[in-house]
Amino acid sequence: MKARFRWILPLCLASWTVGTGVALAQATDEQVARRQLESGRAFARQGNYAEALRDFRAVAETHAATSVADDALLEIARYYLDVAGDAENAAAAVDSILKGYATSDSAPDAYVMAGRLALGRGHQPADVEAALANFDRVSRLFPTSGAVPRALQLSGEAFWYSGRLDDALASLGRVTAEFPATDAAADAYLIAGRVLLAMGRPILAMEELQQVRNRWPGTPAAEEALARLTLLHRLYVRAPNGPAYTASNDTVGPQRLRDVTSLVRTADRRIFWATNSGIGVAGGNEAERLPVYTRFRGITIDNAGRLVAIDSASLRPLGGDDVPVLLPDSDGARALDNIVAAAQLSNGDWLVMDNDQRAIQRFGPDGAPLGAFAQARVSRIAVGSQDQVAAIERDGREVLLFNAAGAATGRIAIRSPNLDFRNPVGLAFDAFGHLYVLDREGLAVFSPYGEAVQTGSYRLLTSFAADRREGGFDRATAFVVDASGTVFLYDDRAERILVYR
Amino acid sequence: MRPLCRVTLAVLFAIASALPVAAQQTPPPQAQPGAFDLLFDQGKRLFDAFQYDEAVPLFDRLISGITEAGAGTRPDLLVQAYEMRARARFALGDATGTEQDFAALLAIRPDFRLSADISPRVVAVFDGVRALTVGTVVLSSTPPGPVMIDDRTYEVLTEPVAIDVVAGAHVLAVKRQGFSPFEQSFTALAGTRIELTVSVERISASLSVVTRPADVEVVIDGTPRGRTPAGRTADGPSAPLVITDLPLGEHRIELRRECYVTLSLPLALTDDVATEPLELTRAVATARIQTTAGDAIVFVDGEQRGPVTQQSQLTLCEGARVIEVRGPSGRFVDRRAWKRGESATITAELKSAFPIVVTAAGSAAVTPAQLGQAVERATAAVPHALIYAPVASELEAALAAFSVPADWLNTRLGVEGGTSTPREVVRDLVSKISSRLGVQGIAAVATGTDPYEARVLLFAAGSGEPDSFTIHTADTGSQRRVAEQIGAALPPIIRPSLETSVVDVAGVSGAVVVRTGDASAAAGLGVGDVIVGAQGSPVASVADLRATVASVGPSAPLGLEVRNPAGETRAVSASIAMVVDTMPMRDPSTYYNLALLDLRQRAARAAPQAETAAVNLNLAVVLMRLGNWDEALAALGKVQLPEGAGVSAGTVAYLRGLCLEGAGRTTEAQAAFAAAANAGEARLSSEGPLIAPLARARLSAGR
């Protein structure tokens, strides 16, 4: 071998050694990553999310070049979105997938999550449009992905939020037609029921809901469908030919209960009441200790269905962080001392009415003051799932209607030839957007029409004002409506919570 | 010069100088057919007319011509020419020439003798020449047989044979089949006799085999040596098959022919052997074929045996046989080894036939042929579909007829290599191959690194999209699951209905009526009524009522117990209608290609109007799923449904719009969608989405 070529052999050997070493290291890296991903999933199945998250993070950060790094990020996003309810961290994980692994098999699920996160921010046009864009990417860019039915179903829901009812039905119809055996199809039928009701087709809505009963019997979706069917049946089948509600002999809570100012039903289906002195819960465990507040004003629920106590200067979610509600003034900040109503929008903003204010105030999820929501003095506020806002004018003559931006969309006169409510004391929306107005002596239900969210065009659907001897009431002070439309109502004369079905 | 010396010189001259001396003086005859004979006849006529001086030049020319024509040309005529010229010369007193000619003659034919009627003087000259030029060999051979001296062969029998040869050196040789070779040189002396003995040894033998019947393969010591040729008659013995050069000693001869028992015989070979006709015994089994299919034809190993009748009986040769029953609606395949004398009855249930036309084995552990048969066995329990390995020659001919590339389905099979074949091309090829093979569709099979896990694609004729499944050819559990999946009944396309919408309501025991149809309203059902009983059984929910309706069927009215909103109970007799329903378009558990075949068969049968509409409507749905827009449109053209709720005219309009859109007929599609958009309560299926919003979305997308 000539001297000048003698370096070639060692170089070749070295290259081969290094190349083989790299290949082996990659294989090992891939195997370790896969094992760690499976370990994390096993922890997650056991409910040990701390350990699960540690494993997922290790895969995503230490083995970022492996084929399962995107799966780990997706698991992280799922945890934050579905378990921890931490939108910020969920969004970060989703963002990492969409930027770093845009063509991976995790990308379609990441787009679905991005859409859900957008809807989680709120149901206002920008949020809905952002969500729709993400859902659309799934079926457009990944048409064979298993995430397509869920994306279509969520598109249908987003269209419903924005009042694009035809588009909603088209999206939902694609799910039920093309992916009839998926879980998303059951949810699509449930949402289609809402959409059809909004279109003024309650019977068609009921037929959609019954599909869930027929095809997914025994599932939570079937239970939800039953509740909604019961609600619609009461308002649209029973009511035209008779009373929508009949008093039952049931009661909730103690047989004698005094001075209840508000009732709420939380996501876990428990009914809480508030009196001037504190909070009680129906069927509550004796050992269960409910918080006691020194300057207690009442209770409400947040948009996740959790109980929130209203203190003089803050909103206090049960088991969550307090949300101080302070208005800026010349001295820096002033507490709202006389809160009479509070409700939360889908984006987490709080709408708070203080009797000392001339406007409904808006606060961010953390209590940051966002200014006046609407110039109105009201005694009760309710927020529907499409972010439609209703409020009882303080003088009790009208129910004011707003959109999520605070613009007035309409008003409902409750002193009219058809309805003579002189002492309205409560407001509530159900899952379909029916508006329930409680008077001390009666209950009225208003039906949303088509684009009611935008136009506020409600019509009186039914009212109930039975004689007290026939199971009626005349000193109602608070009420709540459950998913099946059952009304739980506190009557000061009866001194208990009455149940109307 | 003394006479003897003169003769000797003449002989030597004749032998040494190639004879045709006289020819140098006269030109040779034209080498044309018959010229030599004509010349000879002319010369002989002149000779017979005693015109010797004129005869000699003619014989000169003849001898010269034959000699120039080359060795071996007309030796007998040459001998006669020499004889005649010698005698002519003798008559002319040319003694030297006479001797030269006789010497030349004997060089050619040492055993020549002049006839007895020739002048003794001439004979004396001839004998003199002969004594100087020819010797005699007395030859004996053990064993007797042909012996060669130089290039001439003599048959030597048991007694010694005397053979005249030209004086000089010669070679004695024996070249006999089956004997050791022999060769010996010797010198013959003129006028003398020598005795020579040839002795050769047998080293091999030949065997002549005759069989009945002919065309029997003859195998000696395991080596095939040919087949016995046909004899004079078809059922008589064969012509002999001669096998040479068989070593002497012990052998085993086997006679084989399909459908006959193999005959095996010992053979001790010491000499050539010719057998008597060897009889082979037939080896056959009997199969009786039964089938309910009409117009079925039975094939054995790809060979047509005739139509299947009630008494169809097949005579089968012993061994592995493939019996196929082929009919217009499908095929049946029986693959088994038959034994002599065996008899069996085969019930042929014809299934839609999917020959495996592509086999891609991803592992060297299994050949494509083995894979095809393994999949055939593994899918044998699949109802309605016969996935089988076709007769290779038929398949090759079909693929060659359409120039089908080998990798045309690789992309669909997930096999590396090959380009993606467009759906339309696949559909066209599937239809052509199916038609050519007379089957309902085709199958393609591939394995990955696990040779037992096969991915199977099924294409019905007219389909460009396959159904697919994976089956483990060595796992009966997997095979059972596949059979169950494929055998699952299609979703109902026509169902009994009260034509009444009922819902569940919490706290209400029964099915709550929320919408009535014309018939149920006429029967007395009203919105808000609660159906609490049906056919004498309590109804607690919609599920109970659906089960009762499904079990009753359309024949009889349904007795209902109904409670009105006031709580009063009454009996209602409601009629049940059969309503059209549609299959889902993208149900992963539905085998659309099999559904297509099923629906085609049902469409071909006469049926009630509702069923015909349901079949054609669903045929269209399936064809749409498989990308065949034109045929789907044709099927939709046969469907007439009323306007109204559920699967109705709006459904047909929407599906028609989808077909037209798929076929690229946008304007017509928009018109169809516009019609569907106005069908307020029409649904895609009885439990499917509303048509109107779907149609409006299509309209919006098309603008």
GROMACS .gro file of N, CA, C and O in nm, chain B residues 355 357 395 398-399 402 404 408 426-439 441-442:
model
   96
  856PRO      N    1  -6.110  -1.593  -0.680
  856PRO     CA    2  -5.979  -1.657  -0.701
  856PRO      C    3  -5.868  -1.562  -0.657
  856PRO      O    4  -5.878  -1.441  -0.676
  858VAL      N    5  -5.564  -1.388  -0.722
  858VAL     CA    6  -5.491  -1.357  -0.846
  858VAL      C    7  -5.357  -1.289  -0.817
  858VAL      O    8  -5.273  -1.280  -0.906
  896LEU      N    9  -5.543  -1.894  -1.465
  896LEU     CA   10  -5.509  -1.761  -1.412
  896LEU      C   11  -5.405  -1.693  -1.501
  896LEU      O   12  -5.420  -1.575  -1.536
  899ALA      N   13  -5.561  -1.560  -1.808
  899ALA     CA   14  -5.645  -1.442  -1.784
  899ALA      C   15  -5.561  -1.317  -1.763
  899ALA      O   16  -5.590  -1.210  -1.818
  900LEU      N   17  -5.454  -1.329  -1.684
  900LEU     CA   18  -5.369  -1.213  -1.657
  900LEU      C   19  -5.295  -1.171  -1.784
  900LEU      O   20  -5.278  -1.052  -1.811
  903PHE      N   21  -5.496  -0.956  -2.043
  903PHE     CA   22  -5.517  -0.812  -2.020
  903PHE      C   23  -5.386  -0.741  -1.984
  903PHE      O   24  -5.389  -0.628  -1.936
  905VAL      N   25  -5.183  -0.766  -1.739
  905VAL     CA   26  -5.189  -0.715  -1.602
  905VAL      C   27  -5.049  -0.716  -1.542
  905VAL      O   28  -4.985  -0.821  -1.539
  909TRP      N   29  -4.967  -0.467  -0.968
  909TRP     CA   30  -5.077  -0.372  -0.979
  909TRP      C   31  -5.152  -0.349  -0.849
  909TRP      O   32  -5.217  -0.247  -0.830
  927VAL      N   33  -5.821  -0.020  -1.152
  927VAL     CA   34  -5.839  -0.142  -1.073
  927VAL      C   35  -5.978  -0.200  -1.100
  927VAL      O   36  -5.994  -0.321  -1.123
  928ARG      N   37  -6.078  -0.113  -1.097
  928ARG     CA   38  -6.216  -0.160  -1.118
  928ARG      C   39  -6.229  -0.228  -1.254
  928ARG      O   40  -6.289  -0.335  -1.267
  929ASP      N   41  -6.170  -0.165  -1.354
  929ASP     CA   42  -6.179  -0.219  -1.490
  929ASP      C   43  -6.110  -0.356  -1.497
  929ASP      O   44  -6.165  -0.451  -1.553
  930LEU      N   45  -5.991  -0.364  -1.441
  930LEU     CA   46  -5.918  -0.492  -1.447
  930LEU      C   47  -5.990  -0.601  -1.368
  930LEU      O   48  -5.997  -0.716  -1.411
  931VAL      N   49  -6.042  -0.562  -1.252
  931VAL     CA   50  -6.114  -0.661  -1.170
  931VAL      C   51  -6.232  -0.717  -1.250
  931VAL      O   52  -6.256  -0.838  -1.253
  932SER      N   53  -6.304  -0.628  -1.315
  932SER     CA   54  -6.421  -0.672  -1.393
  932SER      C   55  -6.379  -0.765  -1.507
  932SER      O   56  -6.441  -0.868  -1.531
  933LYS      N   57  -6.273  -0.726  -1.576
  933LYS     CA   58  -6.229  -0.806  -1.690
  933LYS      C   59  -6.179  -0.944  -1.647
  933LYS      O   60  -6.213  -1.047  -1.707
  934ILE      N   61  -6.097  -0.945  -1.543
  934ILE     CA   62  -6.042  -1.073  -1.498
  934ILE      C   63  -6.155  -1.162  -1.446
  934ILE      O   64  -6.160  -1.282  -1.476
  935SER      N   65  -6.246  -1.102  -1.371
  935SER     CA   66  -6.359  -1.179  -1.316
  935SER      C   67  -6.441  -1.239  -1.429
  935SER      O   68  -6.480  -1.356  -1.425
  936SER      N   69  -6.467  -1.157  -1.530
  936SER     CA   70  -6.547  -1.203  -1.642
  936SER      C   71  -6.476  -1.317  -1.715
  936SER      O   72  -6.535  -1.418  -1.749
  937ARG      N   73  -6.348  -1.298  -1.735
  937ARG     CA   74  -6.271  -1.399  -1.808
  937ARG      C   75  -6.270  -1.532  -1.732
  937ARG      O   76  -6.282  -1.639  -1.792
  938LEU      N   77  -6.257  -1.523  -1.601
  938LEU     CA   78  -6.253  -1.646  -1.521
  938LEU      C   79  -6.392  -1.697  -1.487
  938LEU      O   80  -6.405  -1.806  -1.430
  939GLY      N   81  -6.492  -1.619  -1.517
  939GLY     CA   82  -6.629  -1.660  -1.487
  939GLY      C   83  -6.659  -1.662  -1.339
  939GLY      O   84  -6.729  -1.749  -1.290
  940VAL      N   85  -6.601  -1.564  -1.266
  940VAL     CA   86  -6.619  -1.560  -1.121
  940VAL      C   87  -6.679  -1.426  -1.080
  940VAL      O   88  -6.700  -1.338  -1.162
  942GLY      N   89  -6.555  -1.216  -0.842
  942GLY     CA   90  -6.458  -1.114  -0.802
  942GLY      C   91  -6.321  -1.174  -0.799
  942GLY      O   92  -6.299  -1.285  -0.850
  943ILE      N   93  -6.228  -1.102  -0.738
  943ILE     CA   94  -6.092  -1.155  -0.726
  943ILE      C   95  -6.042  -1.128  -0.584
  943ILE      O   96  -6.097  -1.044  -0.513
   0.00000   0.00000   0.00000
